[in-house]
JSON list of C-alpha atoms in Angstrom, two decimals:
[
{"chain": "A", "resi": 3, "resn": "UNK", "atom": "CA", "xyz": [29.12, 6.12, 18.95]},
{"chain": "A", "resi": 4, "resn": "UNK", "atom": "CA", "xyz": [25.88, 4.65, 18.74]},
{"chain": "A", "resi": 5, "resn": "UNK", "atom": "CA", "xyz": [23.04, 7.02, 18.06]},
{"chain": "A", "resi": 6, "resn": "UNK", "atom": "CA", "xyz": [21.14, 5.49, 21.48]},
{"chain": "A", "resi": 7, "resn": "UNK", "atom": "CA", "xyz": [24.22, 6.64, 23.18]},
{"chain": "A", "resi": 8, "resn": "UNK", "atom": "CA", "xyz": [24.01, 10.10, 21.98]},
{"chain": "A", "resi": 9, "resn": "UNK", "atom": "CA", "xyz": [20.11, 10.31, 22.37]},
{"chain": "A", "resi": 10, "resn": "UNK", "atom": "CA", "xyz": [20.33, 9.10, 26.18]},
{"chain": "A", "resi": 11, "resn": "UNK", "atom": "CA", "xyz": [22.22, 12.22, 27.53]},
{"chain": "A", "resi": 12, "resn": "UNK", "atom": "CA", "xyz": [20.82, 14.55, 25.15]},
{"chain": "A", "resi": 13, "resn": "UNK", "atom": "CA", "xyz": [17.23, 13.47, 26.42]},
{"chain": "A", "resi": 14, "resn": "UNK", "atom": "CA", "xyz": [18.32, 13.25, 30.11]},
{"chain": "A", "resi": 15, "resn": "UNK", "atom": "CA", "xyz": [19.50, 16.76, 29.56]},
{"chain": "A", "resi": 16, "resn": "UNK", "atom": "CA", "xyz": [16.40, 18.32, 28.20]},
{"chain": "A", "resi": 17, "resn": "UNK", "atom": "CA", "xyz": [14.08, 17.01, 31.14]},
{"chain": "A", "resi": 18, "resn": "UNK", "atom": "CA", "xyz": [16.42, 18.28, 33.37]},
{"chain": "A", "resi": 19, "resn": "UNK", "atom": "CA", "xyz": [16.03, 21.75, 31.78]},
{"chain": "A", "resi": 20, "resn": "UNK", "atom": "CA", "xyz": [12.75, 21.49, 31.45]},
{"chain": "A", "resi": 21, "resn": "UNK", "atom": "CA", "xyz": [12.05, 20.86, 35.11]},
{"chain": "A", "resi": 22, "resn": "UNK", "atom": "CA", "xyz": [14.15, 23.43, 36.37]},
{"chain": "A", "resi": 23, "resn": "UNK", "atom": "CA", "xyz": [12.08, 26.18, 35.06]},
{"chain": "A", "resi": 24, "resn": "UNK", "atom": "CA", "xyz": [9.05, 24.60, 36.04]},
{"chain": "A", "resi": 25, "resn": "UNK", "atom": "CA", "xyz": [7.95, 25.48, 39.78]},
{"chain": "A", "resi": 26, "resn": "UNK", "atom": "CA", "xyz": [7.44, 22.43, 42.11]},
{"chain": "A", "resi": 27, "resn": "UNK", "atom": "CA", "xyz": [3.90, 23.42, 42.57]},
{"chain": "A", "resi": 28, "resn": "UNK", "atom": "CA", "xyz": [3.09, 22.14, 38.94]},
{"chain": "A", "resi": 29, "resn": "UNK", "atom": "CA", "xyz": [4.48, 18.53, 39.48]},
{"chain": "A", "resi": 30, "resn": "UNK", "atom": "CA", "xyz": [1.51, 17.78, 41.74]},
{"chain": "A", "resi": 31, "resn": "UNK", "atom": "CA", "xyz": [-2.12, 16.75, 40.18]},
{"chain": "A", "resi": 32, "resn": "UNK", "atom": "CA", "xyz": [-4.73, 19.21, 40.29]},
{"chain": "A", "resi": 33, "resn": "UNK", "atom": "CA", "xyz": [-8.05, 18.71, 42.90]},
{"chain": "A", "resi": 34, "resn": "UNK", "atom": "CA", "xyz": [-10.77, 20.60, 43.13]},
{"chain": "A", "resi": 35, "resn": "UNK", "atom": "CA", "xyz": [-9.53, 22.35, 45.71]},
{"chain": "A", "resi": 36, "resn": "UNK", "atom": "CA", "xyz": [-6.88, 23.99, 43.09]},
{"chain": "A", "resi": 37, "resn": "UNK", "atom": "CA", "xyz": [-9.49, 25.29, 40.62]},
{"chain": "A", "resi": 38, "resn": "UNK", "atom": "CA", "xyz": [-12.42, 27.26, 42.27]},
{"chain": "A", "resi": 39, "resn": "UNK", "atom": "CA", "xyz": [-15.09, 28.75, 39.84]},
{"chain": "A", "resi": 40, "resn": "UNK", "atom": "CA", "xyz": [-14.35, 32.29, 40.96]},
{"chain": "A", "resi": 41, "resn": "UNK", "atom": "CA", "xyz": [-10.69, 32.45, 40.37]},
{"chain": "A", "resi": 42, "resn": "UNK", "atom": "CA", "xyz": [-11.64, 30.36, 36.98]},
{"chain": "A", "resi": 43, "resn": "UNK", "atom": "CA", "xyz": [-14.30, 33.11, 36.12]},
{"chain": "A", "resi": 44, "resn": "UNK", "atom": "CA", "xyz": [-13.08, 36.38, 37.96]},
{"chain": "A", "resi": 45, "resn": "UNK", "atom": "CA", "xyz": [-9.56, 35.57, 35.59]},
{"chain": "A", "resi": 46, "resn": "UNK", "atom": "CA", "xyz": [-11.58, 36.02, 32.36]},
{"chain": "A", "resi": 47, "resn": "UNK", "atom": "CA", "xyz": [-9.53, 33.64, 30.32]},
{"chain": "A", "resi": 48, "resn": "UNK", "atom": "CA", "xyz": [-5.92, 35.34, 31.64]},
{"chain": "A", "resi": 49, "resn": "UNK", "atom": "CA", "xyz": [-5.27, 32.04, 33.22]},
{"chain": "A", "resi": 50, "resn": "UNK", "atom": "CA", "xyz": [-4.02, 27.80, 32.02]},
{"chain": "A", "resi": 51, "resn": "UNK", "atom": "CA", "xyz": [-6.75, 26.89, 34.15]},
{"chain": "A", "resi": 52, "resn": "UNK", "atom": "CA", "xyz": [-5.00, 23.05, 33.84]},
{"chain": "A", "resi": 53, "resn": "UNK", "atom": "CA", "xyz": [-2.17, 24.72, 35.92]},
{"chain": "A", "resi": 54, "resn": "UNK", "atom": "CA", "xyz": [-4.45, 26.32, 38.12]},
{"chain": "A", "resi": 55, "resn": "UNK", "atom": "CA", "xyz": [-2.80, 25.56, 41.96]},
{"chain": "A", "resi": 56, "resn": "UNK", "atom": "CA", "xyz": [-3.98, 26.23, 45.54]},
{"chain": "A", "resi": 57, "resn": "UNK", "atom": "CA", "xyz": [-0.54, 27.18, 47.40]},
{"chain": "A", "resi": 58, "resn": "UNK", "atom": "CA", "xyz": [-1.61, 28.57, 50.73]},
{"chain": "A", "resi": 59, "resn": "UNK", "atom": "CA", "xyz": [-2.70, 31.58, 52.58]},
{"chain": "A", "resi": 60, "resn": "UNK", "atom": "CA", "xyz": [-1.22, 35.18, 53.06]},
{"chain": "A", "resi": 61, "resn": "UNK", "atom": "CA", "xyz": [-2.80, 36.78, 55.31]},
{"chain": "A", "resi": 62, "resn": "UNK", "atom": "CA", "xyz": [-6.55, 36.72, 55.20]},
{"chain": "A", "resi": 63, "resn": "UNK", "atom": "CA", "xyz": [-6.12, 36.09, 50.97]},
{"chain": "A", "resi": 64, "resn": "UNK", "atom": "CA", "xyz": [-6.01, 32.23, 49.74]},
{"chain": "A", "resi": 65, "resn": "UNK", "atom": "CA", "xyz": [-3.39, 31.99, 47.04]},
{"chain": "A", "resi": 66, "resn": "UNK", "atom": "CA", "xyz": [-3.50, 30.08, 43.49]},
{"chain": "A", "resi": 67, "resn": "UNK", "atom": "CA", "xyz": [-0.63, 30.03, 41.42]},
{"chain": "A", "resi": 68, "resn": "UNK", "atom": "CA", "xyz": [-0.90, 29.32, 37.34]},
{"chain": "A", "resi": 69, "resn": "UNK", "atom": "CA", "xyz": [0.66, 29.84, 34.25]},
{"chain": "A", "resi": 70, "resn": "UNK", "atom": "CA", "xyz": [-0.56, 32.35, 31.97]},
{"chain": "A", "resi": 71, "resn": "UNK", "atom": "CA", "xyz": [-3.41, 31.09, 29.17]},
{"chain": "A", "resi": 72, "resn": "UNK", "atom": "CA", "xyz": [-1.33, 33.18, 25.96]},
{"chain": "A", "resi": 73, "resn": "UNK", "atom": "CA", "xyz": [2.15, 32.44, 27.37]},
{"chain": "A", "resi": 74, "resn": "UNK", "atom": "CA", "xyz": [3.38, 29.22, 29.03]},
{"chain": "A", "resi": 75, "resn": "UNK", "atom": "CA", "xyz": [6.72, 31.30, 30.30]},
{"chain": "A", "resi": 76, "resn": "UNK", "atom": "CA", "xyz": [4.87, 33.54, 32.41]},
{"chain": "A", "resi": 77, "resn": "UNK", "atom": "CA", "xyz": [3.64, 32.93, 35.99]},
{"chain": "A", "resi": 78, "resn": "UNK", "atom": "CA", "xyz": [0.13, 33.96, 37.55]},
{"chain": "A", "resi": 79, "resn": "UNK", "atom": "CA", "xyz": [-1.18, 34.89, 40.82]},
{"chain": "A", "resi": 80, "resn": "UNK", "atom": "CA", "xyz": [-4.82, 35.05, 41.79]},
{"chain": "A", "resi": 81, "resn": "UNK", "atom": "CA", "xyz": [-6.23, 36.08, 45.51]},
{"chain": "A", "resi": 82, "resn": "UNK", "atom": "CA", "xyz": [-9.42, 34.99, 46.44]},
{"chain": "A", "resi": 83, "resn": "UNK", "atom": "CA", "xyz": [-10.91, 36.68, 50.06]},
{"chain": "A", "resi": 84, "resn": "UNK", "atom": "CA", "xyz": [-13.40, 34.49, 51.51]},
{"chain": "A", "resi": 85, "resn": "UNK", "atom": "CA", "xyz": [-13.76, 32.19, 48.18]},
{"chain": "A", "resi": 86, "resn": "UNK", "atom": "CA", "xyz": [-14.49, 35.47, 46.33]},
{"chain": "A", "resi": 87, "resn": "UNK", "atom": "CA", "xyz": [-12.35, 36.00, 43.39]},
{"chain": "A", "resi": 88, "resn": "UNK", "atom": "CA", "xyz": [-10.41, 39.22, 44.39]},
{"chain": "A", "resi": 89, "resn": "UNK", "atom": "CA", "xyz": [-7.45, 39.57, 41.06]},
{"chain": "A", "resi": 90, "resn": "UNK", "atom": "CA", "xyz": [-5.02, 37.96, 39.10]},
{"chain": "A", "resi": 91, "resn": "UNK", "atom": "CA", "xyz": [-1.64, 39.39, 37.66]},
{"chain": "A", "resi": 92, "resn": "UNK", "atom": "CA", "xyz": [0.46, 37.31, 35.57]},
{"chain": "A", "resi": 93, "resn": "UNK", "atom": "CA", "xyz": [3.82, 38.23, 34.88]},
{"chain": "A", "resi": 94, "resn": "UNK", "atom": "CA", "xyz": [6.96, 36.81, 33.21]},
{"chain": "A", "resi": 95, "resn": "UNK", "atom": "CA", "xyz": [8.86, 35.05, 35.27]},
{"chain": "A", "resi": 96, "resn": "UNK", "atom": "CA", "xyz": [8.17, 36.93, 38.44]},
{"chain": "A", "resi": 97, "resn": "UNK", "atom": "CA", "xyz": [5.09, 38.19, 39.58]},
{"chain": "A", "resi": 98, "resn": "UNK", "atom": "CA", "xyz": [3.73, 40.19, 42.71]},
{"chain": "A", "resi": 99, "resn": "UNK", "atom": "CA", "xyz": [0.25, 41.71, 43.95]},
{"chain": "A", "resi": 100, "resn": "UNK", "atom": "CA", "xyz": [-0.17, 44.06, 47.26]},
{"chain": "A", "resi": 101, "resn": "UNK", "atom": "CA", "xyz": [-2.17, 42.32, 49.65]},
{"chain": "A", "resi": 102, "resn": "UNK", "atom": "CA", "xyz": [-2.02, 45.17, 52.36]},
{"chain": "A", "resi": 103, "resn": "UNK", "atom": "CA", "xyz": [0.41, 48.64, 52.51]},
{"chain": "A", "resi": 104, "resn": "UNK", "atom": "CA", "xyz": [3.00, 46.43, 54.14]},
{"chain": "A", "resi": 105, "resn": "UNK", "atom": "CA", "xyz": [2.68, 43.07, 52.40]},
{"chain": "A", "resi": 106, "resn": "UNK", "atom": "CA", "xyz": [2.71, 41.07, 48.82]},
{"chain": "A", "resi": 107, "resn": "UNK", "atom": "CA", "xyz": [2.60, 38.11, 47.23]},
{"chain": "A", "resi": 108, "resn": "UNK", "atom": "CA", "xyz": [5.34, 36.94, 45.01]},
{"chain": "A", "resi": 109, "resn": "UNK", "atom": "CA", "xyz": [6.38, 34.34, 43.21]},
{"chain": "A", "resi": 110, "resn": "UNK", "atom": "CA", "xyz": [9.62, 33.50, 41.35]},
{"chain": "A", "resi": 111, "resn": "UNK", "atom": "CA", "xyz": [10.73, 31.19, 38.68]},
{"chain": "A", "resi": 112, "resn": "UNK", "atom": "CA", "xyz": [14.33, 31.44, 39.95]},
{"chain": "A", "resi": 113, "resn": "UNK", "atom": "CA", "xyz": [13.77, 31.27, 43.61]},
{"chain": "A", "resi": 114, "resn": "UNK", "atom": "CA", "xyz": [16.29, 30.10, 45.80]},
{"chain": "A", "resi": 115, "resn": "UNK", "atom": "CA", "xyz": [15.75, 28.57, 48.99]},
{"chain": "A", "resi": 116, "resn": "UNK", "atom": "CA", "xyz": [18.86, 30.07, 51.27]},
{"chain": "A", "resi": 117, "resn": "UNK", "atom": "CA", "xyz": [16.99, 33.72, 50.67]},
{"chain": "A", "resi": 118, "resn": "UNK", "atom": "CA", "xyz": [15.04, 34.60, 54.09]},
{"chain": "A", "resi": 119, "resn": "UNK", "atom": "CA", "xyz": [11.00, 34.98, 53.14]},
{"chain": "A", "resi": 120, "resn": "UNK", "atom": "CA", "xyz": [7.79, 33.99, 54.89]},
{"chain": "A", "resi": 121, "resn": "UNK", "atom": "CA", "xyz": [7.25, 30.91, 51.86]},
{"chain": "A", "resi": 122, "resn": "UNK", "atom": "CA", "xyz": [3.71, 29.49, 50.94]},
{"chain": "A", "resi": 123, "resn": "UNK", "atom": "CA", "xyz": [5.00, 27.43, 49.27]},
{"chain": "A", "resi": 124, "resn": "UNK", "atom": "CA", "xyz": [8.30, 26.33, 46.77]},
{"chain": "A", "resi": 125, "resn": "UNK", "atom": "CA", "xyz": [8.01, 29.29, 44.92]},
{"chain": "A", "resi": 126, "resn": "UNK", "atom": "CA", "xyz": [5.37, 31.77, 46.53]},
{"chain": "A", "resi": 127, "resn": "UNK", "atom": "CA", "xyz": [6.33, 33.96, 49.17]},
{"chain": "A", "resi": 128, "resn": "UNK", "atom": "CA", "xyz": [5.05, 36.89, 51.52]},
{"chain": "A", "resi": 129, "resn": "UNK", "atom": "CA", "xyz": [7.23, 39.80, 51.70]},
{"chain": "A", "resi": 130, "resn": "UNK", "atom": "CA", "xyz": [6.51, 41.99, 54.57]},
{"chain": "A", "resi": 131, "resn": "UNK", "atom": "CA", "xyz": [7.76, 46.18, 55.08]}
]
């Protein structure tokens, strides 16, 4: 077998992992509208800011979604409450922060779309008490 043959599945293969532990929200470019200056700053360096995403609102909170700045595996959440920076918890794989004594943010590597939850987006939800 020819070694093109061998390379084309094996390559085909990798981008196929790769992509399925990336979230959807990451294939898109990044606007201004996905990097404000207080989530940049109020994250003190926790965040990729190049993966820095806008993904929606919960509640009164607007949501941004990144990867972590010391480990590419691990996904981070920041709230911002009327474009002030409110906090940001990163997480491995799955992450969550209380936005009320009822609700949270989440967000999941390994999400799966038949699961009932109020979705922001591909891979942030609200879950509600």
């Amino acid at each position: 077998m020819s070694l093109r043959r061998t390379a084309l599945p094996l390559l085909a293969a990798t981008a196929l992992l790769l992509t399925a532990c990336s979230p959807a929200e990451f294939g898109r470019e990044q606007t201004a509208a996905d990097r404000p200056d207080s989530v940049v700053t109020g994250a003190e360096g926790k965040l990729d800011v190049t993966t820095l995403r806008y993904v929606g609102k919960a509640d009164a909170y607007d949501v941004y979604l990144a990867r972590a700045a010391d480990d590419g595996d691990s996904l981070c959440l920041s709230l911002t409450l009327d474009d002030v920076w409110q906090t940001t918890e990163c997480e491995r794989d799955y992450v969550s922060i209380p936005i009320s004594d009822s609700a949270s943010v989440a967000a999941d590597l390994s999400y799966r779309s038949a699961e009932a939850r109020d979705m922001i987006s591909d891979n942030v939800w609200v879950t509600r008490k």
